[in-house]
Coordinates of C-alpha atoms in Angstrom, one line a residue:
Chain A
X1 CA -23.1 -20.1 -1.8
X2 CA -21.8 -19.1 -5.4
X3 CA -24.4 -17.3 -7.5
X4 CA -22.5 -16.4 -11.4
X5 CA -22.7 -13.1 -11.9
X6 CA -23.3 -12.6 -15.4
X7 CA -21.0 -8.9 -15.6
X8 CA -18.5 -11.9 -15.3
X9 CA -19.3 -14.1 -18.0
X10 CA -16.5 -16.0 -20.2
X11 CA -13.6 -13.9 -18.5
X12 CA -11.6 -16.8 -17.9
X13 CA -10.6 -17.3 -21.0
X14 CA -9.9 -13.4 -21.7
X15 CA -7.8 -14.1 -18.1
X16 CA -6.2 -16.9 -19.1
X17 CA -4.5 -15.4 -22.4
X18 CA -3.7 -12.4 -20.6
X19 CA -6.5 -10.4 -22.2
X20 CA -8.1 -8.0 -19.4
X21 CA -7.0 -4.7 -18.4
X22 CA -5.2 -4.4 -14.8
X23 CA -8.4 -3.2 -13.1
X24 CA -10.6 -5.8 -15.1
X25 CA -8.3 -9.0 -13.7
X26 CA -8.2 -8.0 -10.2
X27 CA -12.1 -6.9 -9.9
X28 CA -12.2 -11.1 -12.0
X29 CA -9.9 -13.1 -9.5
X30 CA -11.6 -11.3 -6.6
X31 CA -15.0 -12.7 -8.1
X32 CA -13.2 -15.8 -8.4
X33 CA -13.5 -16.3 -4.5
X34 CA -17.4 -16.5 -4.7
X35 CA -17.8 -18.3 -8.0
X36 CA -17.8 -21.6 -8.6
X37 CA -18.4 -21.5 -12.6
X38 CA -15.5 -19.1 -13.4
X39 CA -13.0 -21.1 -11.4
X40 CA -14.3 -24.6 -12.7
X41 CA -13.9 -23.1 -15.8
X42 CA -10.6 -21.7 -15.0
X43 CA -9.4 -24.7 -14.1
X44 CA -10.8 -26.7 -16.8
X45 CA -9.0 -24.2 -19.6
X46 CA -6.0 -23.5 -17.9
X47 CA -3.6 -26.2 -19.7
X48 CA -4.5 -24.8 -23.1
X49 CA -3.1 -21.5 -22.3
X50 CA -0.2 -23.1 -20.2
X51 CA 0.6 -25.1 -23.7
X52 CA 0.4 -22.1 -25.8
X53 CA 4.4 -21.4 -25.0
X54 CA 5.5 -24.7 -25.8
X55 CA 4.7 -24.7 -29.9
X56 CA 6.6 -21.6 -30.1
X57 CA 10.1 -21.5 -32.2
X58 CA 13.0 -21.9 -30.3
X59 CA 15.7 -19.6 -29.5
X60 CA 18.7 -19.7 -27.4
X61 CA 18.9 -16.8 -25.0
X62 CA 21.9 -14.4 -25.6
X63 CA 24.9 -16.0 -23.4
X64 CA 25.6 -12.7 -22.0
X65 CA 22.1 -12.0 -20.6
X66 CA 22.9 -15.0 -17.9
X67 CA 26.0 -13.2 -16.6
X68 CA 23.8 -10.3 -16.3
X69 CA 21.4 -11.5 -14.5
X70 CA 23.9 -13.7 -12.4
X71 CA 25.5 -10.1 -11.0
X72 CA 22.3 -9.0 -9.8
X73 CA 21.1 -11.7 -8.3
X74 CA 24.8 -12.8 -6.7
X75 CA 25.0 -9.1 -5.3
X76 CA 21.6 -9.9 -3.7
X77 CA 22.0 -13.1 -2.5
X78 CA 25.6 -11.3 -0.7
X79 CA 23.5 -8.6 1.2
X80 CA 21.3 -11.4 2.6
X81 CA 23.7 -13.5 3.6
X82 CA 25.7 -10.7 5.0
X83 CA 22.3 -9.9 7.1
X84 CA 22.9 -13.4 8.7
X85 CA 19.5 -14.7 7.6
X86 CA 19.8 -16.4 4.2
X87 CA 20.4 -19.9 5.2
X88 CA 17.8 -20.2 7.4
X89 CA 15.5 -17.2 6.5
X90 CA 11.8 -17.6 7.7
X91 CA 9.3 -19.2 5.2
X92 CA 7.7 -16.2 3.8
X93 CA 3.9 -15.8 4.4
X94 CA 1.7 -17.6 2.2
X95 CA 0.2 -15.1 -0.8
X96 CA -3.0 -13.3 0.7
X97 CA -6.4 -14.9 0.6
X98 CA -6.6 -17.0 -3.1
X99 CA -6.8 -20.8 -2.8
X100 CA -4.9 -23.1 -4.9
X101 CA -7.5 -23.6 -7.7
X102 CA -5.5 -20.1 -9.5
X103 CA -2.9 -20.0 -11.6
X104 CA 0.5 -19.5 -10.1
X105 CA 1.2 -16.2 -11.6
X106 CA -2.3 -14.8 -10.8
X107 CA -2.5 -12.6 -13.7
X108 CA -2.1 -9.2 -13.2
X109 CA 1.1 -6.9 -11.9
X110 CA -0.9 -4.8 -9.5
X111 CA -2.5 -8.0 -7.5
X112 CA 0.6 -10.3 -8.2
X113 CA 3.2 -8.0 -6.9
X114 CA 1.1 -7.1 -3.8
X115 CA 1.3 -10.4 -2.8
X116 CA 5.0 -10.2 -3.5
X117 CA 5.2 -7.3 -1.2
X118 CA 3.4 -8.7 1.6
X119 CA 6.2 -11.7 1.7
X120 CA 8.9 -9.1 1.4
X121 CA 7.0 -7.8 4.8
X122 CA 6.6 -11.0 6.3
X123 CA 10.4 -11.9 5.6
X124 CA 11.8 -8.1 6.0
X125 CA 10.4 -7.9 9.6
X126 CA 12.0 -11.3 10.4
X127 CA 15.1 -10.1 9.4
X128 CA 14.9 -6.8 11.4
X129 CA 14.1 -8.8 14.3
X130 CA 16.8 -11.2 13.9
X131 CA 19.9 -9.4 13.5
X132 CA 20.8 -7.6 15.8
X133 CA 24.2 -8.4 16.0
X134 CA 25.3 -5.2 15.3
X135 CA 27.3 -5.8 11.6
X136 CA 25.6 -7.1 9.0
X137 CA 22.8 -5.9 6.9
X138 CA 19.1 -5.2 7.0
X139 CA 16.4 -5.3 4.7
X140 CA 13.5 -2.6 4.9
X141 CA 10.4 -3.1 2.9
X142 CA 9.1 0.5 1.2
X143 CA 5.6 1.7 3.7
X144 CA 4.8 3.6 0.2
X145 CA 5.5 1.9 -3.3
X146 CA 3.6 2.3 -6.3
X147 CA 0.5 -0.4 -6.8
X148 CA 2.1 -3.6 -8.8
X149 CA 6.0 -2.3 -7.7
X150 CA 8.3 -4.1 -5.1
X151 CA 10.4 -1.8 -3.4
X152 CA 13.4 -2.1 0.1
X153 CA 15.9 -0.9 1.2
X154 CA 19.0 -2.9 2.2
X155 CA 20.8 -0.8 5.0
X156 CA 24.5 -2.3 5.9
X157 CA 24.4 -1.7 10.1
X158 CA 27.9 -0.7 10.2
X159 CA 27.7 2.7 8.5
X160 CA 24.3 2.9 7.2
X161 CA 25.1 2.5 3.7
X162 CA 22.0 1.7 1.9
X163 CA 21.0 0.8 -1.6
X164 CA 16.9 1.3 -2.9
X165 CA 16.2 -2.2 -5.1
X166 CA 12.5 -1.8 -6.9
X167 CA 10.9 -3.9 -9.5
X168 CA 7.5 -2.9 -11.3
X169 CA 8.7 0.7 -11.2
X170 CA 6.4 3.1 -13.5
X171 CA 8.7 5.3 -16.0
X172 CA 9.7 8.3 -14.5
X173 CA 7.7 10.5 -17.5
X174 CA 9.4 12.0 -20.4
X175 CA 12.6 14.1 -19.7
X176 CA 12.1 13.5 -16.2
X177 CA 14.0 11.4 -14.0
X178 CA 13.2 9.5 -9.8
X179 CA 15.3 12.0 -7.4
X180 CA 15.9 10.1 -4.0
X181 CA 15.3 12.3 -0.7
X182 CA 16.2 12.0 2.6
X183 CA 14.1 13.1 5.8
X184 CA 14.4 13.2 9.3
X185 CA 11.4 13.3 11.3
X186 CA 9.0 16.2 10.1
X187 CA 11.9 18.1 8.8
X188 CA 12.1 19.1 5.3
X189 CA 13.2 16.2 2.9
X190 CA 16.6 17.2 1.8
X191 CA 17.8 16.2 -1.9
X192 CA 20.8 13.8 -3.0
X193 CA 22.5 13.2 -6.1
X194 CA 21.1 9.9 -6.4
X195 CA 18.9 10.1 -9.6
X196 CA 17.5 7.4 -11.0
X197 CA 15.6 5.7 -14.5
X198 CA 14.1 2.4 -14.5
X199 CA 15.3 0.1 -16.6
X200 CA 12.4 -1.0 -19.1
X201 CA 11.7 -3.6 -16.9
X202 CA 10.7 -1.2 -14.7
X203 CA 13.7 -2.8 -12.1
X204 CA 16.1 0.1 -10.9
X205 CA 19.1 0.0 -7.9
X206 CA 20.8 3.0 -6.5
X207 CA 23.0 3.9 -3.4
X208 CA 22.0 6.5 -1.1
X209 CA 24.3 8.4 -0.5
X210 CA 25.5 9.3 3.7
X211 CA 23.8 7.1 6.6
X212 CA 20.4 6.8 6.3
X213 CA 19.8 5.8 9.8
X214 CA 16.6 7.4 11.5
X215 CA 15.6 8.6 8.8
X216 CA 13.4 8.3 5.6
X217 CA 13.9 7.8 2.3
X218 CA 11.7 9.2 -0.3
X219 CA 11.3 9.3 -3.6
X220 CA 9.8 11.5 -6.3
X221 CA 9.7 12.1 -9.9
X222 CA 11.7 15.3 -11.4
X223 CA 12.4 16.9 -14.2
X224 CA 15.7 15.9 -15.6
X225 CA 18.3 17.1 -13.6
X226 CA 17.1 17.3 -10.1
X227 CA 15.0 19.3 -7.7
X228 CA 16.2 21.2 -4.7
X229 CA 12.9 20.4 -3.2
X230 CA 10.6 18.0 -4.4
X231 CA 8.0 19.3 -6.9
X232 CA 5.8 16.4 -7.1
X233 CA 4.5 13.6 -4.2
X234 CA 6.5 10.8 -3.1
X235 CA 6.0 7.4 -4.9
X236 CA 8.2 5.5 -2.6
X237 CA 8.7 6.1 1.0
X238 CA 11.2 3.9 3.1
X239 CA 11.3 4.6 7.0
X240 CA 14.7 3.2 8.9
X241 CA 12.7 4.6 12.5
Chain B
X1 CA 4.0 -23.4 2.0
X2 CA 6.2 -24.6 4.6
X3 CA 9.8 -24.2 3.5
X4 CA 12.1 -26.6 5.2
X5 CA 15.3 -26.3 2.7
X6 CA 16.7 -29.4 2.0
X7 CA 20.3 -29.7 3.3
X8 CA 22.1 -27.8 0.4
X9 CA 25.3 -28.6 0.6
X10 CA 25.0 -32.3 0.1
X11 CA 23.2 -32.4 -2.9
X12 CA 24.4 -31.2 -6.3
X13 CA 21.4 -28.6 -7.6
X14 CA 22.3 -29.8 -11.1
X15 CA 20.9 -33.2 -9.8
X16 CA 17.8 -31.9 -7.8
X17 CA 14.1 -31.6 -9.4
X18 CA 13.1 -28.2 -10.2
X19 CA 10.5 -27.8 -7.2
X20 CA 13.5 -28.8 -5.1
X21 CA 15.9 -25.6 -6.4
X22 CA 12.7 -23.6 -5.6
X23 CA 12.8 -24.6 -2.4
X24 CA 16.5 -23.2 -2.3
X25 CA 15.7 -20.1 -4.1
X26 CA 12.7 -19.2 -1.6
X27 CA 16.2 -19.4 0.8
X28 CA 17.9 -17.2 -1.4
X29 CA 20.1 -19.8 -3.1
X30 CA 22.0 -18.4 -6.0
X31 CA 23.5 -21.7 -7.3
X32 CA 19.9 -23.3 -7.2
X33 CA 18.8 -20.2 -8.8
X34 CA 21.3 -20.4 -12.0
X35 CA 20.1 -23.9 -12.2
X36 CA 16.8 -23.3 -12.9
X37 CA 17.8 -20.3 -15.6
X38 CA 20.2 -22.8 -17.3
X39 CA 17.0 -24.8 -17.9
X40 CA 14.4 -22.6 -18.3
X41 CA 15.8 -19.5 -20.3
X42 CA 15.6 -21.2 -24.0
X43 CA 11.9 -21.4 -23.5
X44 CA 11.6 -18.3 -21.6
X45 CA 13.7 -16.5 -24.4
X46 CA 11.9 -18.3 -27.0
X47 CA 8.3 -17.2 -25.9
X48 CA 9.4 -13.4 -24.9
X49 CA 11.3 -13.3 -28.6
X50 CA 7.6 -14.5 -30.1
X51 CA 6.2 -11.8 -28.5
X52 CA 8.3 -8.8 -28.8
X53 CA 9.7 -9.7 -31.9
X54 CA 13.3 -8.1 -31.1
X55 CA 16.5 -9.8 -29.0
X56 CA 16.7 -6.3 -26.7
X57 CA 13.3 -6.5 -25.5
X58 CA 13.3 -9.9 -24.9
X59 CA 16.9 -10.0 -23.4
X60 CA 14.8 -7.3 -21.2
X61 CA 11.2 -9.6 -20.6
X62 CA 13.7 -12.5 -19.6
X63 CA 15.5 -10.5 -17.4
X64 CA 12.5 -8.9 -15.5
X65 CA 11.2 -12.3 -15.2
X66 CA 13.9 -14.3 -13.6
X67 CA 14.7 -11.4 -11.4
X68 CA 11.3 -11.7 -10.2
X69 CA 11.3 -15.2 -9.5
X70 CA 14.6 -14.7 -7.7
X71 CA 13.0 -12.2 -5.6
X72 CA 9.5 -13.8 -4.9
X73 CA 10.5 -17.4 -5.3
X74 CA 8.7 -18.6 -2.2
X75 CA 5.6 -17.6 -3.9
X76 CA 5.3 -21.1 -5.9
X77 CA 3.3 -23.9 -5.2
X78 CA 4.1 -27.0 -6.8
X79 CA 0.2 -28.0 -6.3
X80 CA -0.1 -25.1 -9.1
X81 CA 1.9 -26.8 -11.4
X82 CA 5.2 -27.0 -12.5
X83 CA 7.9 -25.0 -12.3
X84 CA 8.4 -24.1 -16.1
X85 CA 4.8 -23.6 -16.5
X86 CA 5.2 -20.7 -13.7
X87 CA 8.2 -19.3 -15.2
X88 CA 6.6 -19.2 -18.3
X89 CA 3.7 -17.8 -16.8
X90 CA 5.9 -15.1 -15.5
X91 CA 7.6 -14.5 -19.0
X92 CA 4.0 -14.1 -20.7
X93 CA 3.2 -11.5 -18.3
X94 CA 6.2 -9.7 -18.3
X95 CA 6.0 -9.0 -22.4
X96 CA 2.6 -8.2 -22.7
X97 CA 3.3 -5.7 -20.2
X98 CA 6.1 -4.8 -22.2
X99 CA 3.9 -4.7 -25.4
X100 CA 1.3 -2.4 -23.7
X101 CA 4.1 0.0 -22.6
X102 CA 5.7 0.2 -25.7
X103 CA 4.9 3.0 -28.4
X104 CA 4.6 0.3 -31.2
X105 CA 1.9 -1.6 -29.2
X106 CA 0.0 2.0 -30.1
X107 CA 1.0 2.5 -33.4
X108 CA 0.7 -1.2 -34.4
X109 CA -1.2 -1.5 -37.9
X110 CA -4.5 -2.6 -37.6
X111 CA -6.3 -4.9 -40.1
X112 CA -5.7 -8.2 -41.9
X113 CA -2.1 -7.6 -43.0
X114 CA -0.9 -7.3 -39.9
X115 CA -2.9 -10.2 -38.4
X116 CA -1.9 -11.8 -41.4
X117 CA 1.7 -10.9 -40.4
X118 CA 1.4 -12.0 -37.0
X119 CA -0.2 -15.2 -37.7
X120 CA 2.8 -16.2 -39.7
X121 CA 6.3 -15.9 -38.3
X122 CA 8.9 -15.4 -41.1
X123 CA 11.9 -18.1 -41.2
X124 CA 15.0 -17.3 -39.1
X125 CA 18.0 -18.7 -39.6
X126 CA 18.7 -18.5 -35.9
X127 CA 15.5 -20.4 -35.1
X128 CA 15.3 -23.8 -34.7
X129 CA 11.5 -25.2 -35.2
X130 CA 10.3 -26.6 -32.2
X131 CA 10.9 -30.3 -32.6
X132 CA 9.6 -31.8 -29.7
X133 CA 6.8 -34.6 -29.0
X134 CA 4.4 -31.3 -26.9
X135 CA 5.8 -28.8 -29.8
X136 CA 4.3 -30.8 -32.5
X137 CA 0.7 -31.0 -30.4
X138 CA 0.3 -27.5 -29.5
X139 CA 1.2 -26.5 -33.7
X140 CA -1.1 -29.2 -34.5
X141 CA -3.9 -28.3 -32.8
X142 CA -3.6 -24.3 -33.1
X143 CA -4.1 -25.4 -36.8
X144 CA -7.1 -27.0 -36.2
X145 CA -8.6 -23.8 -35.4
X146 CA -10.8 -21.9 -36.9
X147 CA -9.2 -19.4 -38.5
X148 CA -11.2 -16.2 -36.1
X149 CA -10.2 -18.4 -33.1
X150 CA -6.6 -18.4 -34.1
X151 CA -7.0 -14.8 -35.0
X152 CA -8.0 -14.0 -31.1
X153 CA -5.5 -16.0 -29.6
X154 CA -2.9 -14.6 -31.9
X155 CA -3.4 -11.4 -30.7
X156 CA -4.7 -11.5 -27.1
X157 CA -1.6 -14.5 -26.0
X158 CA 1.3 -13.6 -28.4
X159 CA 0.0 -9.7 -29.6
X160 CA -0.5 -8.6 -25.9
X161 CA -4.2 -7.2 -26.6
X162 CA -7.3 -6.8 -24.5
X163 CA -10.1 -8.1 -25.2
X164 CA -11.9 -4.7 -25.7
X165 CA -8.7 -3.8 -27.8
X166 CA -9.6 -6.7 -30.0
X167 CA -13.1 -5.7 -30.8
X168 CA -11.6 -2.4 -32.0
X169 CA -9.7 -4.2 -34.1
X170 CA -12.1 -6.4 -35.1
X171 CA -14.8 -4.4 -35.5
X172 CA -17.3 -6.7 -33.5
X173 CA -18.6 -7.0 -30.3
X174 CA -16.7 -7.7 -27.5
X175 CA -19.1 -10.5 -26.9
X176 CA -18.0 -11.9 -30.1
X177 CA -14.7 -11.9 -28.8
X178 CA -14.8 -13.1 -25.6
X179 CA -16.9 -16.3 -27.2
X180 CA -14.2 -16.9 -29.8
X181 CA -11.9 -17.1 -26.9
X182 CA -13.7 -19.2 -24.8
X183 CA -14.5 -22.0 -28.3
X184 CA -10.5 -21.4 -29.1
X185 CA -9.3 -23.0 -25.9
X186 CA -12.2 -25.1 -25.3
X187 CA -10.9 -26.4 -28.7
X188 CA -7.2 -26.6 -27.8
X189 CA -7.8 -27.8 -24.6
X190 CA -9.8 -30.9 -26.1
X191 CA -6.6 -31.5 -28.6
X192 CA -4.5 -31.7 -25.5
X193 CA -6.4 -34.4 -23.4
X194 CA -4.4 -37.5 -22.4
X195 CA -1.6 -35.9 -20.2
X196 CA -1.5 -31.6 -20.1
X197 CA 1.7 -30.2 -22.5
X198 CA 3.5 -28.2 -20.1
X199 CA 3.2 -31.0 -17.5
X200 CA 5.4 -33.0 -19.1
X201 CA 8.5 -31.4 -18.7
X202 CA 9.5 -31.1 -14.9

């Protein structure tokens, strides 16, 4: 049964526009599970807010942006293919536990993303277990990412050349800058040169530099120029074990 | 969703449907993915421009945005609605997080000039009034709103607010707000009845 709570009253239309806090959305869509009201009236709302872009004035997009954009996504699409599992990748798992009454982008980066991340996870341990081939490339998802972030490793087999890809990355702070690490086993982590900002998309790519097989890869935030050893927690953690 | 991707080489993606590319994209598909960016960025651009108000940032919102449909593509669900209405979706989430991060979102004037501002976008010459049949609906009915129900959905949709930032701003109760929110798209969404805008471009 679906008793309204009234702390939830007329939040779908804050929802819809994109009005509640982080925290506010995710404690609303998890209510939406149990409530009948909020998601009729979800539903019922929903193509005012979905018409709201269309009335706006219309620009071209910058010509240069798509060639851009293109690069990323063809030096992606490369490292897949090169892991032998593009074509025929696995259909990645279905988004966690919300029905088909929500909107398709549900709303908030921190909920969203997770979902994102559990695909990555679903299709990043198919990949492991498919090639095995010995060349080729592998995808590892991040164990530890921030909340609302997507974050892997892509490890080419043959030397264990990796790159870190991330989206939903926090800034790094104010004159400070993401330092990557590398660790093997309970040892200490040991620093590289590979310092990093997020763009202010919050996406960021960076090599890492030596073979990063057996080991992990961490990440922390430092002040600008690098640590020796790392002065605050790791925000992104990638084990290759 | 079960993903059985069409066979890809013997269909042009300039000819295929938009949930079709998606298909390809959840496959990691680059051609299917330019595609869909060939027809989605003018509306993409146009509504992260709205809301940002400058080309960088929005060159940066439309960036985010596709990249994360490249990378999550299998996510969508045609039974959610169509594919523009999900990149858009994407786009309007992407600037307000944008808005919220930047320092201007902080040190935006309060008050009626600014709402006044906001309310009415200054001619470009680079801009081209949207012309089209679902263009001239939504315009028409956002001007049958009140003008406080305008006023919220000017700055919670396109001004990246919260609600609870809004009754700051307002000086009222969030109550208030939240009501004027829910009678604004009530309103609109009673202006759009008789096929939903969005819906009709695949």
């Amino acid at each position: 049964m679906s008793a309204h709570d009234p702390r939830f009253d007329d939040l779908a239309p804050a929802y819809l526009l994109g009005a509640l806090e982080p925290h506010e959305a995710e404690a609303f869509t998890a209510h939406l599970d149990g409530c009948d009201a909020c998601r009729e009236q979800l539903v019922h709302l929903k193509p005012a807010t979905d018409a709201l872009p269309h009335g706006v004035p219309q620009v071209e997009a910058p010509p240069a942006l798509k060639g851009r954009i293109m690069a990323v996504v063809q030096a992606e699409a490369e490292l897949l293919r090169a892991a032998g599992d593009a074509a025929d990748r696995p259909a990645p798992a279905p988004a966690p536990a919300r029905r088909s009454w929500l909107p398709g982008w549900l709303g908030r980066p921190a909920f969203a993303l997770a979902a994102v991340l559990v695909v990555l996870v679903a299709g990043a341990v198919a990949g492991v277990a498919v090639s095995g081939s010995g060349s080729g490339t592998r995808s590892v998802v991040a164990q530890t990412a921030p909340k609302g972030s997507a974050v892997r490793l892509l490890v080419r087999h043959a030397d264990g050349h990796s790159t870190l890809t991330a989206t939903g990355l926090p800034g790094a702070g104010a004159d400070r800058v993401y330092q990557v690490w590398l660790r093997k086993g309970d040892g200490d982590p040991r620093p590289t040169n590979a310092l990093f900002t997020p763009d202010n998309g919050g996406s960021a790519s960076v090599d890492v530099p030596g073979d990063v097989d057996g080991q992990d890869v961490l990440v922390t935030s430092e002040p600008s120029g690098g640590s020796r050893t790392p002065t605050t927690k790791p925000i992104i953690a990638v084990s290759t074990a | 969703m079960v993903v059985t991707p069409p066979a890809a080489d013997a269909r042009d993606p300039r000819a295929m449907a938009d949930e079709d590319l998606m298909h390809l994209v959840a496959a990691a598909d680059p051609q299917a993915f330019e595609v869909l960016y060939e027809r989605h960025s003018g509306p993409a651009f146009s509504l992260a421009y709205r809301m940002v108000g400058t080309r960088n940032a929005a060159e940066d919102v439309v960036q985010e945005a596709f990249l994360n449909l490249w990378r999550s593509g299998g996510r969508y669900d045609r039974a959610r609605g169509s594919v523009r209405t999900w990149v858009l979706g994407i786009v309007h989430h992407r600037a307000i997080d944008a808005l919220r991060r930047s320092s201007v979102h902080e040190k935006r004037r309060t008050g009626d000039d600014e709402i006044a501002e906001r309310l009415e976008a200054p001619e470009r010459t680079d801009v081209q009034a949207a012309r089209s049949e679902e263009a001239v609906v939504v315009r028409e009915a956002m001007e049958t709103l009140p003008a406080e129900q305008a006023q919220v959905v000017e700055l919670a949709y396109f001004g990246g607010f919260s609600h609870s930032e809004i009754a700051d701003i307002l000086s009222m109760p969030i109550g208030t707000v939240k009501g004027r929110m829910r009678l604004a798209l009530e309103k609109l969404r009673s202006r759009l009845s008789g096929g939903a805008v969005g819906e009709m471009t695949a």
